PDB file of C-alpha atoms in Angstrom:
ATOM      1  CA  SER A  16       5.383 -19.715   5.506  1.00  0.00           C
ATOM      2  CA  GLN A  17       4.950 -16.140   6.589  1.00  0.00           C
ATOM      3  CA  THR A  18       1.613 -14.840   7.785  1.00  0.00           C
ATOM      4  CA  ILE A  19       0.405 -11.520   9.090  1.00  0.00           C
ATOM      5  CA  HIS A  20      -2.393 -11.140  11.610  1.00  0.00           C
ATOM      6  CA  GLN A  21      -4.257  -7.941  12.222  1.00  0.00           C
ATOM      7  CA  TRP A  22      -7.136  -7.393  14.623  1.00  0.00           C
ATOM      8  CA  PRO A  23      -9.847  -6.502  15.224  1.00  0.00           C
ATOM      9  CA  ALA A  24     -11.495  -6.594  11.801  1.00  0.00           C
ATOM     10  CA  THR A  25     -13.992  -3.874  12.697  1.00  0.00           C
ATOM     11  CA  LEU A  26     -14.150  -1.369  15.501  1.00  0.00           C
ATOM     12  CA  VAL A  27     -16.594   1.356  16.475  1.00  0.00           C
ATOM     13  CA  GLN A  28     -15.256   3.798  19.023  1.00  0.00           C
ATOM     14  CA  PRO A  29     -16.608   7.061  20.467  1.00  0.00           C
ATOM     15  CA  VAL A  30     -14.750  10.313  19.977  1.00  0.00           C
ATOM     16  CA  GLY A  31     -12.179  10.837  22.696  1.00  0.00           C
ATOM     17  CA  SER A  32     -11.717   7.161  23.466  1.00  0.00           C
ATOM     18  CA  PRO A  33      -8.330   5.420  23.197  1.00  0.00           C
ATOM     19  CA  LEU A  34      -7.284   3.088  20.395  1.00  0.00           C
ATOM     20  CA  SER A  35      -5.034   0.088  20.151  1.00  0.00           C
ATOM     21  CA  LEU A  36      -4.682  -1.934  16.971  1.00  0.00           C
ATOM     22  CA  GLU A  37      -2.323  -4.840  16.913  1.00  0.00           C
ATOM     23  CA  CYS A  38      -0.440  -6.534  14.125  1.00  0.00           C
ATOM     24  CA  THR A  39       1.803  -9.575  14.353  1.00  0.00           C
ATOM     25  CA  VAL A  40       3.878 -11.379  11.780  1.00  0.00           C
ATOM     26  CA  GLU A  41       4.813 -15.042  11.866  1.00  0.00           C
ATOM     27  CA  GLY A  42       7.418 -17.003  10.017  1.00  0.00           C
ATOM     28  CA  THR A  43      10.084 -14.367   9.556  1.00  0.00           C
ATOM     29  CA  SER A  44      12.595 -12.371  11.549  1.00  0.00           C
ATOM     30  CA  ASN A  45      13.408  -8.676  11.581  1.00  0.00           C
ATOM     31  CA  PRO A  46      10.760  -7.624   9.099  1.00  0.00           C
ATOM     32  CA  ASN A  47      10.066  -4.035   8.139  1.00  0.00           C
ATOM     33  CA  LEU A  48       6.616  -3.182   9.492  1.00  0.00           C
ATOM     34  CA  TYR A  49       4.190  -0.532   8.273  1.00  0.00           C
ATOM     35  CA  TRP A  50       0.866   1.061   9.179  1.00  0.00           C
ATOM     36  CA  TYR A  51      -1.294   2.530   6.434  1.00  0.00           C
ATOM     37  CA  ARG A  52      -4.696   4.168   6.444  1.00  0.00           C
ATOM     38  CA  GLN A  53      -7.235   4.402   3.679  1.00  0.00           C
ATOM     39  CA  ALA A  54      -9.786   7.120   4.401  1.00  0.00           C
ATOM     40  CA  ALA A  55     -13.096   7.173   2.554  1.00  0.00           C
ATOM     41  CA  GLY A  56     -12.522   8.065  -1.098  1.00  0.00           C
ATOM     42  CA  ARG A  57      -8.801   8.410  -0.644  1.00  0.00           C
ATOM     43  CA  GLY A  58      -5.704   6.375  -1.320  1.00  0.00           C
ATOM     44  CA  LEU A  59      -3.384   4.509   0.991  1.00  0.00           C
ATOM     45  CA  GLN A  60      -1.547   6.846   3.300  1.00  0.00           C
ATOM     46  CA  LEU A  61       1.637   5.689   5.014  1.00  0.00           C
ATOM     47  CA  LEU A  62       1.399   6.482   8.738  1.00  0.00           C
ATOM     48  CA  PHE A  63       4.381   4.774  10.336  1.00  0.00           C
ATOM     49  CA  TYR A  64       7.121   2.360   9.455  1.00  0.00           C
ATOM     50  CA  SER A  65       9.640   0.458  11.517  1.00  0.00           C
ATOM     51  CA  VAL A  66      12.882  -1.220  10.466  1.00  0.00           C
ATOM     52  CA  GLY A  67      13.563  -2.703  13.920  1.00  0.00           C
ATOM     53  CA  ILE A  68      12.460  -3.014  17.538  1.00  0.00           C
ATOM     54  CA  GLY A  69      11.862   0.401  19.042  1.00  0.00           C
ATOM     55  CA  GLN A  70      12.572   2.162  15.722  1.00  0.00           C
ATOM     56  CA  ILE A  71       9.547   4.072  14.501  1.00  0.00           C
ATOM     57  CA  SER A  72       9.405   6.597  11.687  1.00  0.00           C
ATOM     58  CA  SER A  73       6.360   8.800  11.392  1.00  0.00           C
ATOM     59  CA  GLU A  74       5.316   9.990   7.967  1.00  0.00           C
ATOM     60  CA  VAL A  75       2.295  12.085   8.865  1.00  0.00           C
ATOM     61  CA  PRO A  76       1.911  14.146  12.046  1.00  0.00           C
ATOM     62  CA  GLN A  77      -1.380  13.388  13.791  1.00  0.00           C
ATOM     63  CA  ASN A  78      -2.756  12.123  17.072  1.00  0.00           C
ATOM     64  CA  LEU A  79      -1.718   8.554  16.365  1.00  0.00           C
ATOM     65  CA  SER A  80       1.405   6.784  17.555  1.00  0.00           C
ATOM     66  CA  ALA A  81       3.035   3.450  16.870  1.00  0.00           C
ATOM     67  CA  SER A  82       5.204   1.104  18.866  1.00  0.00           C
ATOM     68  CA  ARG A  83       7.161  -2.031  18.168  1.00  0.00           C
ATOM     69  CA  PRO A  84       7.694  -3.790  21.498  1.00  0.00           C
ATOM     70  CA  GLN A  85       8.781  -7.045  19.881  1.00  0.00           C
ATOM     71  CA  ASP A  86      10.420  -7.962  16.611  1.00  0.00           C
ATOM     72  CA  ARG A  87       7.213  -9.128  14.980  1.00  0.00           C
ATOM     73  CA  GLN A  88       4.638  -6.996  16.760  1.00  0.00           C
ATOM     74  CA  PHE A  89       3.492  -3.561  15.638  1.00  0.00           C
ATOM     75  CA  ILE A  90       0.895  -1.549  17.544  1.00  0.00           C
ATOM     76  CA  LEU A  91      -1.020   1.532  16.437  1.00  0.00           C
ATOM     77  CA  SER A  92      -2.398   3.668  19.253  1.00  0.00           C
ATOM     78  CA  SER A  93      -4.219   6.839  20.069  1.00  0.00           C
ATOM     79  CA  LYS A  94      -4.977   8.425  23.417  1.00  0.00           C
ATOM     80  CA  LYS A  95      -8.062  10.274  22.145  1.00  0.00           C
ATOM     81  CA  LEU A  96      -9.730   9.446  18.862  1.00  0.00           C
ATOM     82  CA  LEU A  97     -11.047  12.110  16.518  1.00  0.00           C
ATOM     83  CA  LEU A  98     -13.830  11.735  13.971  1.00  0.00           C
ATOM     84  CA  SER A  99     -11.204  12.176  11.253  1.00  0.00           C
ATOM     85  CA  ASP A 100      -9.437   9.025  12.464  1.00  0.00           C
ATOM     86  CA  SER A 101     -12.143   6.895  10.868  1.00  0.00           C
ATOM     87  CA  GLY A 102     -10.859   4.748   8.044  1.00  0.00           C
ATOM     88  CA  PHE A 103      -9.489   1.416   6.976  1.00  0.00           C
ATOM     89  CA  TYR A 104      -6.185   0.641   8.705  1.00  0.00           C
ATOM     90  CA  LEU A 105      -3.748  -1.756   7.171  1.00  0.00           C
ATOM     91  CA  CYS A 106      -0.643  -3.322   8.595  1.00  0.00           C
ATOM     92  CA  ALA A 107       2.032  -4.650   6.256  1.00  0.00           C
ATOM     93  CA  TRP A 108       5.416  -6.263   6.414  1.00  0.00           C
ATOM     94  CA  SER A 109       8.368  -6.755   4.126  1.00  0.00           C
ATOM     95  CA  LEU A 110      11.942  -7.920   4.345  1.00  0.00           C
ATOM     96  CA  GLN A 111      14.782  -5.457   3.891  1.00  0.00           C
ATOM     97  CA  VAL A 112      14.073  -5.320   0.185  1.00  0.00           C
ATOM     98  CA  PRO A 113      11.780  -3.198  -1.992  1.00  0.00           C
ATOM     99  CA  TYR A 114       9.450  -6.050  -2.887  1.00  0.00           C
ATOM    100  CA  GLY A 115       7.561  -8.751  -1.074  1.00  0.00           C
ATOM    101  CA  TYR A 116       5.257  -6.363   0.708  1.00  0.00           C
ATOM    102  CA  THR A 117       2.387  -8.261   2.343  1.00  0.00           C
ATOM    103  CA  PHE A 118      -0.670  -6.612   3.820  1.00  0.00           C
ATOM    104  CA  GLY A 119      -2.912  -7.761   6.618  1.00  0.00           C
ATOM    105  CA  SER A 120      -6.657  -8.001   6.146  1.00  0.00           C
ATOM    106  CA  GLY A 121      -7.273  -4.564   7.648  1.00  0.00           C
ATOM    107  CA  THR A 122      -9.304  -2.972  10.445  1.00  0.00           C
ATOM    108  CA  ARG A 123     -12.338  -0.859   9.674  1.00  0.00           C
ATOM    109  CA  LEU A 124     -12.404   1.878  12.342  1.00  0.00           C
ATOM    110  CA  THR A 125     -15.463   4.067  12.719  1.00  0.00           C
ATOM    111  CA  VAL A 126     -15.252   6.894  15.207  1.00  0.00           C
ATOM    112  CA  VAL A 127     -18.696   8.110  16.301  1.00  0.00           C
TER     113      VAL A 127
ATOM    114  CA  ASP B1185       2.446  16.148  -0.260  1.00  0.00           C
ATOM    115  CA  GLN B1186       1.476  13.419  -2.707  1.00  0.00           C
ATOM    116  CA  GLN B1187       4.661  11.966  -4.185  1.00  0.00           C
ATOM    117  CA  VAL B1188       2.855   9.352  -6.246  1.00  0.00           C
ATOM    118  CA  LYS B1189      -0.068  10.483  -8.335  1.00  0.00           C
ATOM    119  CA  GLN B1190      -2.747   8.602 -10.179  1.00  0.00           C
ATOM    120  CA  ASN B1191      -4.730  11.273 -11.935  1.00  0.00           C
ATOM    121  CA  SER B1192      -7.507   9.050 -13.224  1.00  0.00           C
ATOM    122  CA  PRO B1193      -9.787   7.974 -10.372  1.00  0.00           C
ATOM    123  CA  SER B1194     -11.689   5.575 -12.590  1.00  0.00           C
ATOM    124  CA  LEU B1195     -11.451   3.744 -15.894  1.00  0.00           C
ATOM    125  CA  SER B1196     -13.979   1.645 -17.778  1.00  0.00           C
ATOM    126  CA  VAL B1197     -12.844  -0.849 -20.418  1.00  0.00           C
ATOM    127  CA  GLN B1198     -14.600  -3.473 -22.459  1.00  0.00           C
ATOM    128  CA  GLU B1199     -13.672  -7.102 -21.920  1.00  0.00           C
ATOM    129  CA  GLY B1200     -10.905  -8.216 -24.269  1.00  0.00           C
ATOM    130  CA  ARG B1201      -9.539  -4.710 -24.773  1.00  0.00           C
ATOM    131  CA  ILE B1202      -6.413  -3.183 -23.283  1.00  0.00           C
ATOM    132  CA  SER B1203      -6.537  -1.381 -19.947  1.00  0.00           C
ATOM    133  CA  ILE B1204      -3.884   1.282 -19.394  1.00  0.00           C
ATOM    134  CA  LEU B1205      -3.442   2.703 -15.930  1.00  0.00           C
ATOM    135  CA  ASN B1206      -1.088   5.620 -15.453  1.00  0.00           C
ATOM    136  CA  CYS B1207       1.012   6.848 -12.576  1.00  0.00           C
ATOM    137  CA  ASP B1208       3.364   9.797 -12.066  1.00  0.00           C
ATOM    138  CA  TYR B1209       5.858  10.406  -9.295  1.00  0.00           C
ATOM    139  CA  THR B1210       7.876  13.347  -8.075  1.00  0.00           C
ATOM    140  CA  ASN B1211      10.604  11.889  -5.862  1.00  0.00           C
ATOM    141  CA  SER B1212      13.748  11.138  -7.887  1.00  0.00           C
ATOM    142  CA  MET B1213      14.993   8.911  -5.040  1.00  0.00           C
ATOM    143  CA  PHE B1214      12.366   6.287  -5.797  1.00  0.00           C
ATOM    144  CA  ASP B1215      14.074   3.216  -7.178  1.00  0.00           C
ATOM    145  CA  TYR B1216      11.394   0.563  -7.098  1.00  0.00           C
ATOM    146  CA  PHE B1217       7.844   0.702  -8.362  1.00  0.00           C
ATOM    147  CA  LEU B1218       4.938  -1.633  -7.814  1.00  0.00           C
ATOM    148  CA  TRP B1219       1.317  -2.099  -8.714  1.00  0.00           C
ATOM    149  CA  TYR B1220      -1.193  -3.474  -6.237  1.00  0.00           C
ATOM    150  CA  LYS B1221      -4.724  -4.625  -6.772  1.00  0.00           C
ATOM    151  CA  LYS B1222      -7.348  -4.116  -4.089  1.00  0.00           C
ATOM    152  CA  TYR B1223     -10.872  -5.370  -3.563  1.00  0.00           C
ATOM    153  CA  PRO B1224     -13.209  -3.662  -1.058  1.00  0.00           C
ATOM    154  CA  ALA B1225     -12.582  -4.459   2.623  1.00  0.00           C
ATOM    155  CA  GLU B1226      -9.437  -6.414   1.804  1.00  0.00           C
ATOM    156  CA  GLY B1227      -5.755  -5.623   1.937  1.00  0.00           C
ATOM    157  CA  PRO B1228      -4.009  -4.849  -1.348  1.00  0.00           C
ATOM    158  CA  THR B1229      -2.323  -7.725  -3.147  1.00  0.00           C
ATOM    159  CA  PHE B1230       0.871  -7.418  -5.130  1.00  0.00           C
ATOM    160  CA  LEU B1231       0.514  -7.515  -8.877  1.00  0.00           C
ATOM    161  CA  ILE B1232       3.764  -6.594 -10.605  1.00  0.00           C
ATOM    162  CA  SER B1233       6.859  -4.499  -9.980  1.00  0.00           C
ATOM    163  CA  ILE B1234       9.756  -2.891 -11.755  1.00  0.00           C
ATOM    164  CA  SER B1235      13.175  -1.726 -10.695  1.00  0.00           C
ATOM    165  CA  SER B1236      14.468   1.664 -11.796  1.00  0.00           C
ATOM    166  CA  ILE B1237      17.197  -0.041 -13.808  1.00  0.00           C
ATOM    167  CA  LYS B1238      14.588  -1.465 -16.174  1.00  0.00           C
ATOM    168  CA  ASP B1239      12.013   0.128 -18.418  1.00  0.00           C
ATOM    169  CA  LYS B1240       9.666  -2.813 -18.865  1.00  0.00           C
ATOM    170  CA  ASN B1241       8.540  -5.864 -16.959  1.00  0.00           C
ATOM    171  CA  GLU B1242       6.007  -8.376 -18.174  1.00  0.00           C
ATOM    172  CA  ASP B1243       4.066 -11.039 -16.321  1.00  0.00           C
ATOM    173  CA  GLY B1244       1.356 -12.785 -18.282  1.00  0.00           C
ATOM    174  CA  ARG B1245      -1.365 -10.302 -19.167  1.00  0.00           C
ATOM    175  CA  PHE B1246       0.268  -7.568 -17.106  1.00  0.00           C
ATOM    176  CA  THR B1247       3.085  -5.305 -18.280  1.00  0.00           C
ATOM    177  CA  VAL B1248       4.552  -2.346 -16.438  1.00  0.00           C
ATOM    178  CA  PHE B1249       6.455   0.364 -18.305  1.00  0.00           C
ATOM    179  CA  LEU B1250       8.752   2.862 -16.612  1.00  0.00           C
ATOM    180  CA  ASN B1251       9.878   6.175 -18.105  1.00  0.00           C
ATOM    181  CA  LYS B1252      12.367   7.585 -15.618  1.00  0.00           C
ATOM    182  CA  SER B1253      12.999  10.824 -17.465  1.00  0.00           C
ATOM    183  CA  ALA B1254       9.286  11.592 -17.381  1.00  0.00           C
ATOM    184  CA  LYS B1255       8.856  10.120 -13.893  1.00  0.00           C
ATOM    185  CA  HIS B1256       5.975   8.105 -15.277  1.00  0.00           C
ATOM    186  CA  LEU B1257       4.913   4.505 -15.192  1.00  0.00           C
ATOM    187  CA  SER B1258       1.982   2.637 -16.592  1.00  0.00           C
ATOM    188  CA  LEU B1259       0.305  -0.723 -16.198  1.00  0.00           C
ATOM    189  CA  HIS B1260      -1.082  -2.463 -19.258  1.00  0.00           C
ATOM    190  CA  ILE B1261      -3.566  -5.306 -18.930  1.00  0.00           C
ATOM    191  CA  VAL B1262      -4.147  -7.263 -22.119  1.00  0.00           C
ATOM    192  CA  PRO B1263      -6.693  -8.682 -22.616  1.00  0.00           C
ATOM    193  CA  SER B1264      -8.828  -7.204 -19.855  1.00  0.00           C
ATOM    194  CA  GLN B1265     -11.196  -9.560 -18.041  1.00  0.00           C
ATOM    195  CA  PRO B1266     -14.195  -8.830 -15.775  1.00  0.00           C
ATOM    196  CA  GLY B1267     -12.250 -10.318 -12.860  1.00  0.00           C
ATOM    197  CA  ASP B1268      -9.718  -7.520 -13.276  1.00  0.00           C
ATOM    198  CA  SER B1269     -12.289  -5.065 -11.963  1.00  0.00           C
ATOM    199  CA  ALA B1270     -10.743  -3.625  -8.791  1.00  0.00           C
ATOM    200  CA  VAL B1271      -8.880  -0.596  -7.520  1.00  0.00           C
ATOM    201  CA  TYR B1272      -5.281  -0.468  -8.716  1.00  0.00           C
ATOM    202  CA  PHE B1273      -2.675   1.337  -6.677  1.00  0.00           C
ATOM    203  CA  CYS B1274       0.637   2.496  -7.975  1.00  0.00           C
ATOM    204  CA  ALA B1275       3.403   2.540  -5.360  1.00  0.00           C
ATOM    205  CA  ALA B1276       7.010   3.641  -5.199  1.00  0.00           C
ATOM    206  CA  SER B1277       9.766   3.126  -2.686  1.00  0.00           C
ATOM    207  CA  ALA B1278      13.255   4.336  -1.930  1.00  0.00           C
ATOM    208  CA  ARG B1279      16.065   2.544  -0.168  1.00  0.00           C
ATOM    209  CA  ASN B1280      16.778   5.521   2.077  1.00  0.00           C
ATOM    210  CA  SER B1281      13.313   5.331   3.659  1.00  0.00           C
ATOM    211  CA  GLY B1282      13.296   1.643   4.506  1.00  0.00           C
ATOM    212  CA  TYR B1283      11.516   0.811   1.289  1.00  0.00           C
ATOM    213  CA  ALA B1284       8.272   2.127   2.739  1.00  0.00           C
ATOM    214  CA  LEU B1285       5.770   2.227  -0.065  1.00  0.00           C
ATOM    215  CA  ASN B1286       4.239   5.525  -1.107  1.00  0.00           C
ATOM    216  CA  PHE B1287       0.929   4.892  -2.787  1.00  0.00           C
ATOM    217  CA  GLY B1288      -1.099   6.847  -5.271  1.00  0.00           C
ATOM    218  CA  LYS B1289      -4.796   7.378  -4.610  1.00  0.00           C
ATOM    219  CA  GLY B1290      -5.752   4.481  -6.845  1.00  0.00           C
ATOM    220  CA  THR B1291      -7.647   3.989 -10.074  1.00  0.00           C
ATOM    221  CA  SER B1292     -10.886   2.041 -10.038  1.00  0.00           C
ATOM    222  CA  LEU B1293     -10.978  -0.212 -13.088  1.00  0.00           C
ATOM    223  CA  LEU B1294     -14.256  -1.603 -14.360  1.00  0.00           C
ATOM    224  CA  VAL B1295     -14.121  -4.224 -17.073  1.00  0.00           C
ATOM    225  CA  THR B1296     -17.487  -4.688 -18.708  1.00  0.00           C
ATOM    226  CA  PRO B1297     -18.574  -7.840 -20.560  1.00  0.00           C
TER     227      PRO B1297
END
């Protein structure tokens, strides 16, 4: 069966520090991968999606970046965190179809 | 620019009654629509979906209606139960963007005994 792993579960980072959140999927090949963020009191905002290794589409310009070094690995990064980067980050995967979207358990990032 | 809109941030319904959650969208390229349910500090879980070629899909107590001409969809929960209390997100996707889901801001449903 397919599973998605996302870590860490919580993270407190000072302003200006780097960020690396990792997401891996097991049990499937060539999934579509996504990063979302839920800021306090707001909905789920699509940040990046990837339909293949090295293919990243950015939906919202900001100081975050994403990479997909392997088929089932998706990494969200920042060189210098801002206070406004605080939020709940969710990784998700799906096959090349409009349904079957599965989310990870999320990372609560607090930038202080 | 918010392409999927849920204009009601919260809804309170009595147990046993019908809950109706509404969603509007602006992108005519969307061809698949989904509802997700989310509890605090957890990832959203899929609830029900509908393709743009249909106008209704039913799964147990949950029914989703799609009105393409109005670019509107709704989720009906009948009968509502206290365990249904959660945040409900409407989402839409288009084939030409890798089926990435665009979410609304969510509606917090509270079902009271």
